[in-house]
Coordinates of C-alpha atoms in Angstrom, one line a residue:
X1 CA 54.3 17.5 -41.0
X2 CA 51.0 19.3 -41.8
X3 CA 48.9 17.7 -44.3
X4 CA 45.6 19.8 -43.8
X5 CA 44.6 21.4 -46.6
X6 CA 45.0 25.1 -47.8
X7 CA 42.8 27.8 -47.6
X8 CA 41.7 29.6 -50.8
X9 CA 44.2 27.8 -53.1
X10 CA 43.6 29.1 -56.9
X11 CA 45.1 26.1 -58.1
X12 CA 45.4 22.1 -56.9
X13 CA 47.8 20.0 -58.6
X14 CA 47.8 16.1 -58.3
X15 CA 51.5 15.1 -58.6
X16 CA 54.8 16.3 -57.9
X17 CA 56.6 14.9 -60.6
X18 CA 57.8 16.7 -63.9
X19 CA 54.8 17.7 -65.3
X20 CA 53.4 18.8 -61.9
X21 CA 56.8 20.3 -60.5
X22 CA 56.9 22.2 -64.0
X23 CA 53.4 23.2 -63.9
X24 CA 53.2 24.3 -59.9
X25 CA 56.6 26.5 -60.7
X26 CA 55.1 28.8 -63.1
X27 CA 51.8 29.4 -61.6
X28 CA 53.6 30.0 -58.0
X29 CA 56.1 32.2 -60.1
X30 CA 53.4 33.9 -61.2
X31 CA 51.8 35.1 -58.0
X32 CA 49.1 31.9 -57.7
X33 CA 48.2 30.3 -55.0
X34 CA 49.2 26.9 -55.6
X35 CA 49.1 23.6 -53.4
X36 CA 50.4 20.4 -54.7
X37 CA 49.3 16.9 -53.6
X38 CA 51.8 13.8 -53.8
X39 CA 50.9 10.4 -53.1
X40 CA 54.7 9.4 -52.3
X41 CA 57.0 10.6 -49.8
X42 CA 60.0 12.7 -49.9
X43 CA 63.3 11.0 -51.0
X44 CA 65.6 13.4 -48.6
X45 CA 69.4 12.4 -47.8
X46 CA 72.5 11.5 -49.6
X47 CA 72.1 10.3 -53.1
X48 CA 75.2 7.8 -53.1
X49 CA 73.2 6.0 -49.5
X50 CA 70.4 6.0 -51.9
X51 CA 72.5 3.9 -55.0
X52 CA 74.5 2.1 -52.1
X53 CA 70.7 0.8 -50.9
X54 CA 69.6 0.3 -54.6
X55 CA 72.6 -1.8 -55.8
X56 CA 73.5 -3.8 -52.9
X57 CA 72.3 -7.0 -52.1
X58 CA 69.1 -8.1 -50.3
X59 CA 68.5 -4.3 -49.7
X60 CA 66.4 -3.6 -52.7
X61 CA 65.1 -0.2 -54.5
X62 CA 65.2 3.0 -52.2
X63 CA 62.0 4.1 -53.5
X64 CA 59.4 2.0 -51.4
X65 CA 57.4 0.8 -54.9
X66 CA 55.3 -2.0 -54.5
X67 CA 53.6 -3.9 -52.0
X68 CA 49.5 -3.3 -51.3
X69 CA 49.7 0.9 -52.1
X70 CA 51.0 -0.1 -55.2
X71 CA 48.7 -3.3 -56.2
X72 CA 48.0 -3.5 -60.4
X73 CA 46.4 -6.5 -62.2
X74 CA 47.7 -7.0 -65.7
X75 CA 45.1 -8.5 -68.4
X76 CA 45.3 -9.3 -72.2
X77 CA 47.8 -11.3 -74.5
X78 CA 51.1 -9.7 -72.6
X79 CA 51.9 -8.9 -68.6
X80 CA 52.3 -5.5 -68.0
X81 CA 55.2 -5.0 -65.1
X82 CA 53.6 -1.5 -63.8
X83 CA 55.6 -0.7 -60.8
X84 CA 59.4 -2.3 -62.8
X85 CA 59.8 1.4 -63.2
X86 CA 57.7 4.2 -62.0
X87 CA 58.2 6.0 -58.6
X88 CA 55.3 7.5 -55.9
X89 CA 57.5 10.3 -55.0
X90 CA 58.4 14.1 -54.5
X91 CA 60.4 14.0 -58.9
X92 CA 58.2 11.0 -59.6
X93 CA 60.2 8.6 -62.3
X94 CA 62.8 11.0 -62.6
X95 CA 64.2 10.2 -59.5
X96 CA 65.5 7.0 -61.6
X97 CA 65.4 7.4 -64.9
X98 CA 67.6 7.4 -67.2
X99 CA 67.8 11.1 -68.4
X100 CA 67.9 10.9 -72.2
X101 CA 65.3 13.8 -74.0
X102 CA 64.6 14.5 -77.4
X103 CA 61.9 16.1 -79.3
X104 CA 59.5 14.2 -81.3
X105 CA 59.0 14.7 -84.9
X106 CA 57.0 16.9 -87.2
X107 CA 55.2 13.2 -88.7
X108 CA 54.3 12.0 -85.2
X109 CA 51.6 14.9 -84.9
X110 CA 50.7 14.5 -88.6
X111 CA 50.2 11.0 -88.4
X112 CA 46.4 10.1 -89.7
X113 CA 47.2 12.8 -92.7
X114 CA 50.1 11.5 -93.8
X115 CA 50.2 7.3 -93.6
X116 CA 46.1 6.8 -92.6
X117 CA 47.1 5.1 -89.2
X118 CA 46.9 6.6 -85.8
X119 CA 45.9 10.0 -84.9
X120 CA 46.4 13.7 -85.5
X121 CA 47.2 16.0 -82.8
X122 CA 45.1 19.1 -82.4
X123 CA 48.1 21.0 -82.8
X124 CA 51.6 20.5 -85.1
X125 CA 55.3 20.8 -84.0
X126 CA 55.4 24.4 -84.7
X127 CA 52.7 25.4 -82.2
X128 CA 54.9 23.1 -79.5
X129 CA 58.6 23.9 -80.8
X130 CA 59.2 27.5 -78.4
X131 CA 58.0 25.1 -75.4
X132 CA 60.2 22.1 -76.6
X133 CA 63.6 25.0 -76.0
X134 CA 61.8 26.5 -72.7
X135 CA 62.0 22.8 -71.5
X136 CA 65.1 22.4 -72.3
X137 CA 66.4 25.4 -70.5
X138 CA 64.4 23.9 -67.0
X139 CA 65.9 20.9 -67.4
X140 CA 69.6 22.0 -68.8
X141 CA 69.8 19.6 -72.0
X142 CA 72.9 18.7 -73.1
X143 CA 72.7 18.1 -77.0
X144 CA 74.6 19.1 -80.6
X145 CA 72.5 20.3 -83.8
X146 CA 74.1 17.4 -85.2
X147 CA 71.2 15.4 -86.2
X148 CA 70.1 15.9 -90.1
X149 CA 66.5 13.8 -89.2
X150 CA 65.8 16.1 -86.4
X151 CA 63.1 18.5 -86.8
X152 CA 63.9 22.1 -87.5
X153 CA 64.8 23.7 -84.0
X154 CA 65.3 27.8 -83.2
X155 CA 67.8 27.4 -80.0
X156 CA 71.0 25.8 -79.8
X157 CA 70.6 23.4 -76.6
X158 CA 71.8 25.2 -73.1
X159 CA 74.3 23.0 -72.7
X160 CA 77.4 21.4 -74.9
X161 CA 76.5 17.6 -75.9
X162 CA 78.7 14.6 -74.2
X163 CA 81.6 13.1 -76.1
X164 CA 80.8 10.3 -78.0
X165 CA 81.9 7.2 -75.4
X166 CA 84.3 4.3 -76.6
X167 CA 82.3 2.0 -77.7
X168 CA 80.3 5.2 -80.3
X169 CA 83.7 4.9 -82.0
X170 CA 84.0 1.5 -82.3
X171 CA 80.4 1.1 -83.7
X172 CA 80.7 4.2 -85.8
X173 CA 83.4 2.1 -87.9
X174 CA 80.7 -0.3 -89.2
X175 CA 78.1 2.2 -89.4
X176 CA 80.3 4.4 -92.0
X177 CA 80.8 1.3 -94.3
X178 CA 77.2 0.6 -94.2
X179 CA 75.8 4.5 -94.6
X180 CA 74.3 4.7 -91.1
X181 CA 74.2 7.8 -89.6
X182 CA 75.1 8.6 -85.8
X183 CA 74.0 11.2 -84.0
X184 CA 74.5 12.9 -80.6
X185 CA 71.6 12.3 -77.5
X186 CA 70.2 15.0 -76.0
X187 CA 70.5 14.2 -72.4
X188 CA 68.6 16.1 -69.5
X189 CA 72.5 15.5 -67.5
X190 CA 75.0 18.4 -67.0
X191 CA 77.9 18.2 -69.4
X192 CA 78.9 21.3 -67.1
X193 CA 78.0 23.5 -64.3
X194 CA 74.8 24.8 -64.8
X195 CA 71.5 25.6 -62.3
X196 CA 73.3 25.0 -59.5
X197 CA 74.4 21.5 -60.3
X198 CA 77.5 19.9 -60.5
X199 CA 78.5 18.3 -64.2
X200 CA 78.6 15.1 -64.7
X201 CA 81.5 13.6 -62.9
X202 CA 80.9 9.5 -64.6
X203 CA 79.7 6.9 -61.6
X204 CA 77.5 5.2 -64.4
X205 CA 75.2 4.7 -62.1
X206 CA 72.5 6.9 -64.0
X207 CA 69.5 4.2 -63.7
X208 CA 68.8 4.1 -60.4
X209 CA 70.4 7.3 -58.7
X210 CA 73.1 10.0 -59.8
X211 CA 74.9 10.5 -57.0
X212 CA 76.2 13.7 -58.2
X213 CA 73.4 15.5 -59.0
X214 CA 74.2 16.1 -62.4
X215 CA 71.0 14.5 -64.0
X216 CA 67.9 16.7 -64.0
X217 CA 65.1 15.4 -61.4
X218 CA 61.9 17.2 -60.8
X219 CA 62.8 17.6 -57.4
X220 CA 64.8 21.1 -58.8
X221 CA 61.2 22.4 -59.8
X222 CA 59.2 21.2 -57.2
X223 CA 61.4 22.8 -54.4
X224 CA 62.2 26.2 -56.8
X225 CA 57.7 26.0 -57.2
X226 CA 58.1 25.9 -52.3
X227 CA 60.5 28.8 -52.9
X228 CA 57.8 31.1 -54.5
X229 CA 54.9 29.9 -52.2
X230 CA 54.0 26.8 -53.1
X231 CA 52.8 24.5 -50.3
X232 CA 53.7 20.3 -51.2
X233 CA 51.9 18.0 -49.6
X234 CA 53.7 14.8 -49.5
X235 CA 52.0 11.0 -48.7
X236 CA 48.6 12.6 -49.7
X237 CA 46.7 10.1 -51.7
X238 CA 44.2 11.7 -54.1
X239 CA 41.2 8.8 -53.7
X240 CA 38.9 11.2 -55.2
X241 CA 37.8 14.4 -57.5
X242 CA 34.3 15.9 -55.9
X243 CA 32.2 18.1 -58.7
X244 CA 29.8 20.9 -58.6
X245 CA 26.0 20.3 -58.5
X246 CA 25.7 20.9 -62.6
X247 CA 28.7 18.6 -63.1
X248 CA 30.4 21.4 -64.7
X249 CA 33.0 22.4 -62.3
X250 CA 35.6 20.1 -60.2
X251 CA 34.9 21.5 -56.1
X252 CA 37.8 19.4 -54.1
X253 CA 40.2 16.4 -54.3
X254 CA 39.7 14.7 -51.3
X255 CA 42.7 12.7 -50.0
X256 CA 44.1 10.5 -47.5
X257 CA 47.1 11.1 -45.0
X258 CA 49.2 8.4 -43.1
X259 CA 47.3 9.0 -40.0
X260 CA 44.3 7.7 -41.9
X261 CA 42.3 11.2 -41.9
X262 CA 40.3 12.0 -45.1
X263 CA 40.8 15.6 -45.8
X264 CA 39.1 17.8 -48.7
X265 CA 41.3 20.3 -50.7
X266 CA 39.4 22.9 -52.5
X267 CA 40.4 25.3 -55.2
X268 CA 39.3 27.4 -58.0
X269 CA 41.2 25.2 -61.1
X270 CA 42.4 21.6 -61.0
X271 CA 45.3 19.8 -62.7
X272 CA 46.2 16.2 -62.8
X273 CA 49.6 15.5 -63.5
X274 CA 50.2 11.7 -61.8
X275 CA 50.8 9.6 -64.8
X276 CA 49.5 8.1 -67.8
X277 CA 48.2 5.1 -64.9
X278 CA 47.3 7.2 -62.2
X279 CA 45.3 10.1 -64.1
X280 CA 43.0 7.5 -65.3
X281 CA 42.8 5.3 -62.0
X282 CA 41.6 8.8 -60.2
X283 CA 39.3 10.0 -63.2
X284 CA 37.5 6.3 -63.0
X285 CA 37.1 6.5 -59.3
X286 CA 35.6 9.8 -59.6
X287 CA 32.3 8.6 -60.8
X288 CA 28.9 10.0 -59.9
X289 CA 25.5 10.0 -61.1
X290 CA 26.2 12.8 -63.5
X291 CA 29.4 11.0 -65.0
X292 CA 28.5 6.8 -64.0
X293 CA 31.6 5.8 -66.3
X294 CA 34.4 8.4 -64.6
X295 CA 35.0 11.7 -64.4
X296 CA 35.5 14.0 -67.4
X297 CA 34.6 10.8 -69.5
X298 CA 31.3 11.5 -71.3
X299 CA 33.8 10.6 -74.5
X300 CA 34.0 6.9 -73.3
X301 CA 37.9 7.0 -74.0
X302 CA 39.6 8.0 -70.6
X303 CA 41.9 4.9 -70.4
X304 CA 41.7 3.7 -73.9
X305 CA 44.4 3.7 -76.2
X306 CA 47.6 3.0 -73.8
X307 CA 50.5 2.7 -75.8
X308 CA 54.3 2.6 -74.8
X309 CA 57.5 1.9 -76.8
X310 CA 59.0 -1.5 -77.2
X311 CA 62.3 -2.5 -77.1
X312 CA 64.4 -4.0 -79.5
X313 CA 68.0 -5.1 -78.9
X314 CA 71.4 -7.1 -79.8
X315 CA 74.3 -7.6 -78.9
X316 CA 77.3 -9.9 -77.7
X317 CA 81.1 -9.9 -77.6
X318 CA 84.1 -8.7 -79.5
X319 CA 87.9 -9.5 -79.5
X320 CA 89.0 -6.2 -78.3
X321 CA 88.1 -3.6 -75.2
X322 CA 84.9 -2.1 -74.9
X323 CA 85.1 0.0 -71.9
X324 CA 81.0 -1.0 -71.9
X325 CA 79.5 0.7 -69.0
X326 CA 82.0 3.8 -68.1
X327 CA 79.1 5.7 -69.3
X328 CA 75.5 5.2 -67.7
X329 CA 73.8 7.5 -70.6
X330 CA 73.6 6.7 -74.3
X331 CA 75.7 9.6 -76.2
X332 CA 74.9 8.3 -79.8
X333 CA 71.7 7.2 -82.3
X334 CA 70.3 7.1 -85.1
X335 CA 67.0 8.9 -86.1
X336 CA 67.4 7.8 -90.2
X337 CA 65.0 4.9 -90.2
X338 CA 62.6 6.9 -88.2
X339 CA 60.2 9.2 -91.2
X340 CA 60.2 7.1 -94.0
X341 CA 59.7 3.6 -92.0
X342 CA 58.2 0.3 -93.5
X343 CA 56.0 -0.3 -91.3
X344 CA 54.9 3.2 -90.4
X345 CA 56.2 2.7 -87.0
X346 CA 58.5 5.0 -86.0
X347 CA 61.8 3.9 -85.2
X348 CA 64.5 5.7 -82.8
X349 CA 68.0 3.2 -82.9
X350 CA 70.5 3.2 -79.9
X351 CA 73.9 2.7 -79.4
X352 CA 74.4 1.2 -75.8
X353 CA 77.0 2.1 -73.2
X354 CA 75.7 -0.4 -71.2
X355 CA 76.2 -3.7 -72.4
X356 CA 77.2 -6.6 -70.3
X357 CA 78.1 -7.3 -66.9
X358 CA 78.9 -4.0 -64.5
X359 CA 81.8 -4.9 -62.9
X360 CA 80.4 -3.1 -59.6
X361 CA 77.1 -5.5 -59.3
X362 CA 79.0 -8.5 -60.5
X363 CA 81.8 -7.8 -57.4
X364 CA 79.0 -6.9 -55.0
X365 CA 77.4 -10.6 -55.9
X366 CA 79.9 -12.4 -56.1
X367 CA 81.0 -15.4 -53.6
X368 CA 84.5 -14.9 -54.3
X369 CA 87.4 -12.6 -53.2
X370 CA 91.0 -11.1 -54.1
X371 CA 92.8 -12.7 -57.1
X372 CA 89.8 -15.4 -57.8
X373 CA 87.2 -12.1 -58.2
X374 CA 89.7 -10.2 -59.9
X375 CA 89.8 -13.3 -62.1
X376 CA 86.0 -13.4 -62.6
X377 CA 86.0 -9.9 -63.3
X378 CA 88.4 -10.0 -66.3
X379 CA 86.7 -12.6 -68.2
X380 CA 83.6 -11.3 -67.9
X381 CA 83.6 -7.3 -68.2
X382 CA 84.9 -4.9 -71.0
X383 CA 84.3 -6.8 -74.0
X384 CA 80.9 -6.3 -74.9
X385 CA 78.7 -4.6 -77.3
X386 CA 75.0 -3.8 -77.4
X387 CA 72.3 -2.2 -79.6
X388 CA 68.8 -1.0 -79.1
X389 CA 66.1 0.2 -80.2
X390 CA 62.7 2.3 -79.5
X391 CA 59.8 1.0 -81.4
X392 CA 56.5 3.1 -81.5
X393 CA 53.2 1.4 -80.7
X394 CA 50.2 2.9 -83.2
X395 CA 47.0 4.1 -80.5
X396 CA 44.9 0.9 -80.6
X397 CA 41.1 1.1 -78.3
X398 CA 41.6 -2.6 -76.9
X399 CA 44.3 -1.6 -75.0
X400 CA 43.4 0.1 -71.9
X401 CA 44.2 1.0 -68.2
X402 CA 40.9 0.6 -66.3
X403 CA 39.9 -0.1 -62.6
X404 CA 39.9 -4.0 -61.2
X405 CA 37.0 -4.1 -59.3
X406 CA 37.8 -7.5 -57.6
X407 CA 41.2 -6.2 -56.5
X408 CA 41.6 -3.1 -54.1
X409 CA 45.0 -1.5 -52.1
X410 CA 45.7 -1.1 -48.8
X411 CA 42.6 2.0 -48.6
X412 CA 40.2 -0.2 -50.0
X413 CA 40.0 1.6 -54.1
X414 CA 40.2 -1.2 -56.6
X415 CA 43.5 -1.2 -58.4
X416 CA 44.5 0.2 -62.1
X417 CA 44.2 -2.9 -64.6
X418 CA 46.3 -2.7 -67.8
X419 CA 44.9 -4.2 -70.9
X420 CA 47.8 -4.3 -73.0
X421 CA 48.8 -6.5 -76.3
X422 CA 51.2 -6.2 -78.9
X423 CA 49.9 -6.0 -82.5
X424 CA 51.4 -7.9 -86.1
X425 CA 52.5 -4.4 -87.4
X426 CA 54.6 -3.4 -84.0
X427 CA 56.1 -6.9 -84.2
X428 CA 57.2 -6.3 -87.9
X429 CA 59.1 -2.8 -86.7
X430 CA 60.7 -4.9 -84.1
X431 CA 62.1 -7.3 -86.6
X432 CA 62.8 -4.4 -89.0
X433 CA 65.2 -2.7 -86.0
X434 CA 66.2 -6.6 -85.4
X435 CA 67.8 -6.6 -89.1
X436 CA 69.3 -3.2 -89.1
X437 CA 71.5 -4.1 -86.0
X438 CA 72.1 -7.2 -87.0
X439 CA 73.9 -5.7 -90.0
X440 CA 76.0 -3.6 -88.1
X441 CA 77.1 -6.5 -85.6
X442 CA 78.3 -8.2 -88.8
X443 CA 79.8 -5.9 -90.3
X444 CA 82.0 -5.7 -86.3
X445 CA 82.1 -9.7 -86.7
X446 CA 80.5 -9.8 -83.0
X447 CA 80.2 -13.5 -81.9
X448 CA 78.5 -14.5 -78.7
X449 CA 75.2 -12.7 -80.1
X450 CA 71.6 -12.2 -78.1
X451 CA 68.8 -10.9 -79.6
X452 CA 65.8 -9.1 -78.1
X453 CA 62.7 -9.1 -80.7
X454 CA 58.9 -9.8 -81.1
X455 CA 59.0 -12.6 -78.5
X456 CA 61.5 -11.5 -76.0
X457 CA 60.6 -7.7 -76.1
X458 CA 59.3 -5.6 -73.3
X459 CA 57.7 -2.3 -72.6
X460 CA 59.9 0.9 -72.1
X461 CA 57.5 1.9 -68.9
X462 CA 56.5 5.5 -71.0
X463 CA 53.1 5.0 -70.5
X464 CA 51.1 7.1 -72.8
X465 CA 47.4 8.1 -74.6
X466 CA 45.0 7.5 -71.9
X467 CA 43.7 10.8 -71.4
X468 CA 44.2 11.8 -74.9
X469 CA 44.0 15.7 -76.6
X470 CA 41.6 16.6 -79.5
X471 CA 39.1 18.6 -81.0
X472 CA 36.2 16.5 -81.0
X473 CA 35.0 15.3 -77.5
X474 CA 33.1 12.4 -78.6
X475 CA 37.0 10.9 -79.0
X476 CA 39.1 12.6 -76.6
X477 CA 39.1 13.3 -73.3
X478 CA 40.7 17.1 -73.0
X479 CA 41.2 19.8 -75.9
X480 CA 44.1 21.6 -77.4
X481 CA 45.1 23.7 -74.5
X482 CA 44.5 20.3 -72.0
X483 CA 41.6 21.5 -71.0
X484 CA 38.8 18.6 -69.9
X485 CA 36.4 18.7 -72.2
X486 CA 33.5 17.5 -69.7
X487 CA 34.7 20.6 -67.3
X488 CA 36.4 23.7 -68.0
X489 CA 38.1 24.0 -64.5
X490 CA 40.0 20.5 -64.9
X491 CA 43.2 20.2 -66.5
X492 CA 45.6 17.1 -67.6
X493 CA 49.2 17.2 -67.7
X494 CA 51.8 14.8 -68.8
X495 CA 51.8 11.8 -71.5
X496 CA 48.6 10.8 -71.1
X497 CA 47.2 13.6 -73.2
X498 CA 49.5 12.2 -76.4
X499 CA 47.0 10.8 -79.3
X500 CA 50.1 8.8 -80.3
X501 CA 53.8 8.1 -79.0
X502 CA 56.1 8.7 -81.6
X503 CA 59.3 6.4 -80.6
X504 CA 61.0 9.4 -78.6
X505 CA 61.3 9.5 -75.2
X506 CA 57.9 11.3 -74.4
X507 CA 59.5 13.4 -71.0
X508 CA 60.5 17.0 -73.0
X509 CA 57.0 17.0 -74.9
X510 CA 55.4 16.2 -71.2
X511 CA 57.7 18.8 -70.0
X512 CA 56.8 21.4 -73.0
X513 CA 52.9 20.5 -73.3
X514 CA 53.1 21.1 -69.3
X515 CA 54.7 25.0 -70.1
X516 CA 51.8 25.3 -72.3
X517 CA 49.2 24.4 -69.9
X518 CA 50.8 26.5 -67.4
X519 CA 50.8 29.3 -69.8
X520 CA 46.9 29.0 -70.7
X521 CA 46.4 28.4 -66.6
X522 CA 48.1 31.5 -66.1
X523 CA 46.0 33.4 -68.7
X524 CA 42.5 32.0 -67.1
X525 CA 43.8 32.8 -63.5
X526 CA 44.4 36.5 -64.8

């Protein structure tokens, strides 16, 4: 494949997943000239070899994460699992993720002004909300206007919502008695035909790969962005962002190729859309004389205030069928204890359809056969229950991705270091979610119960804040229109930009802040 650079490119993007496929789409649409750099390869071929590869044993993932490309040190009071879920890829992590979208709410851009914790975005809901139902159509959302805590919306979605599954109906029993509202899920997942894409036709093997092609992946936009003109450089490792003389302008991203050449890709704008990790890593490795701490960083903050959502869960076993895991997706939650939450903490509860053993993994490992496995199987599938939870983590400066100096990859650049910790207040609105679904297990009478809280819980991989949008650039790192503030050529995309998380699942605001930008991108290009 060629991997030499472009010639008179008006616009370089760092990234090919969906904030880069999204972006590189419009401006290609639009007549640019647009080339796009990925550090991962191209994940051609079936999709059910891909899942067969994932799930069976001794084979391992399909998507070639870890090892010295991917190197990390983690620092602080928790580990930080960095490559347990992200992808170096043509999609990036959508190739396996799990496909559920919602919108965040009017309080999580408000949220300084209205509880005195956190941050205020430089711009509200409304300013974002015609983006939030362009994204939707790009991605083909299946959802209901069912949701009373939802904030106000224009559009119906593009697509009808999934059915609530089995085991909705069965919690929904306890959740009427104790005046808990359930909701439908917005899922990025064809409930029918729709952009050339088969509906969903139920493997439950969302996670890792949907065999079908039914779940959104930015590999729809990135090829539709090739289609009007758009040239994709795959395995080309950005190392580096070069600037002008008067530190003013971005010049090239020089990058690597497998064949170990170094090659220099110039243009007249720059975006970085590689993750609330990479955006960082490459901005910090950009340093120079004019900008000693990192590029575009005169602010001090690039890096500062990682957050991502914890996870809260419970669950265990009833007397009666399940039918737990027939359904890869969530179809249900609950967004009532989300507003009005004590701690502020935002708070997005989950109905699971993905409790307990998978009968599929369980018969691929087991050491048993015929009647025996059949056996095993019975005993242990189809009579679970689980609950979870999204917890949101308040912007905090002590926790960080920065560069390990003492640790480099395979090219020699020291590796991203995550700083991260868990505060008192985000422990409090995991035992707050702890309690409310430990009422509704009761009220099930669920025996054989787990419990996932303040000491067991784990990060949600949405990593987010790092490059963060505001008005003042003494405290953030690009402006309202996610523009650098440092150099007006230089633009960030994705959930890095967020001043806080919310406790929604941050890919349709990455997906409608990245319209935006491509909008404004569009507009400076003429």
């Amino acid at each position: 494949m060629d991997r030499t650079p472009v010639d008179d490119a008006d616009v370089c993007i760092v990234g090919a997943g969906p904030a880069g496929g999204l972006v590189a789409h419009r401006l290609a649409e639009s007549g640019a000239t647009v080339v796009v750099l990925e550090a991962g390869p191209r994940f051609d071929g079936d999709r059910r070899e891909q899942l067969e590869q994932h799930i069976r044993p001794g084979l391992g993932g399909p998507w070639e994460m870890g090892g010295p490309r991917d190197a990390f040190s983690s620092s602080g009071e928790s580990f930080y699992p960095l490559n347990a879920a992200r992808v170096k890829g043509v999609g990036g992590s959508t190739l396996h993720w799990q496909g559920m979208v919602m919108r965040l709410h009017e309080r999580d851009f408000e949220l300084d002004s209205r509880h005195g914790v956190g941050a205020d975005w430089p711009i509200g809901y409304d300013d974002l909300q015609p983006y939030y139902a362009a994204a939707e159509r790009e991605f083909g959302v299946a959802g209901a206007a069912d949701n009373p805590y939802a904030p106000p919306r224009d559009e119906p979605y593009p697509l009808p919502a999934f059915r609530p599954s089995h085991s909705d109906s069965i919690f929904a029993e306890a959740c009427e008695r104790l005046g808990i509202d359930m909701h439908s899920v917005g899922n990025a997942r064809n409930s029918e035909p729709y952009d050339d894409r088969s509906p969903c036709v139920g493997y439950g093997t969302c996670k890792p790969v949907c065999p079908s092609g039914a779940k959104y992946t930015a590999e729809s936009h990135v090829e539709k962005a090739e289609a009007a003109g758009a040239r994709v450089i795959d395995r080309a490792r950005v190392r580096r962002l070069e600037h002008d003389e008067a530190g003013e302008r971005v010049v090239a991203a020089a990058y690597t190729t497998p064949d170990g050449e170094t090659h220099r890709q110039e243009a007249t704008q720059f975006v970085l859309a590689c993750g609330g990790v990479e955006n960082v890593r490459l901005l910090l490795l950009s340093d120079s004389d004019r900008y000693p701490d990192g590029l575009a960083n005169s602010s001090g903050v690039v890096g500062r205030y990682f957050m991502d959502h914890l996870f809260a869960g419970a669950g265990g076993r009833l007397d009666r069928p399940t039918r737990q895991n027939h359904v890869g997706f969530n179809t249900s939650e609950c967004h009532q204890f989300y507003d009005e939450a004590d701690p502020v903490n935002g708070l997005k509860l989950e109905f699971l359809n993905y409790a307990g053993p998978s009968p599929v993994i369980d018969a691929l490992h087991a050491d048993t056969w015929g009647d025996d496995l059949l056996d095993q199987l019975d005993e242990s599938y189809g009579t679970h229950v689980s609950m979870g939870a999204l917890v949101e983590q308040l912007p905090r400066e002590d926790n960080y991705v920065g560069l390990d100096r003492e640790t480099t990859d395979d090219l020699g650049d020291p590796v991203p270091e995550i700083h991260w910790s868990v505060d008192e207040q985000t422990e409090a609105a995991l035992s707050r979610a702890n309690e409310i679904q430990a009422r509704v297990l009761d009220e099930l009478g669920v025996e054989d119960r787990w419990t996932v809280g303040p000491d067991e819980t784990g990060p949600a991989y949405h990593h987010m804040g790092t490059t963060r949008m505001g008005d003042d650039p003494e405290s953030s790192v690009v402006d309202a229109e996610c523009r650098a503030h440092d150099l007006d050529n230089l633009w960030i995309s994705g959930s890095s930009v967020f001043p806080t998380g919310g406790a929604m699942n941050p890919t349709l605001t990455i997906a409608a802040l990245s319209l935006r930008l491509a909008e404004s991108l569009r507009a400076e290009l003429g």
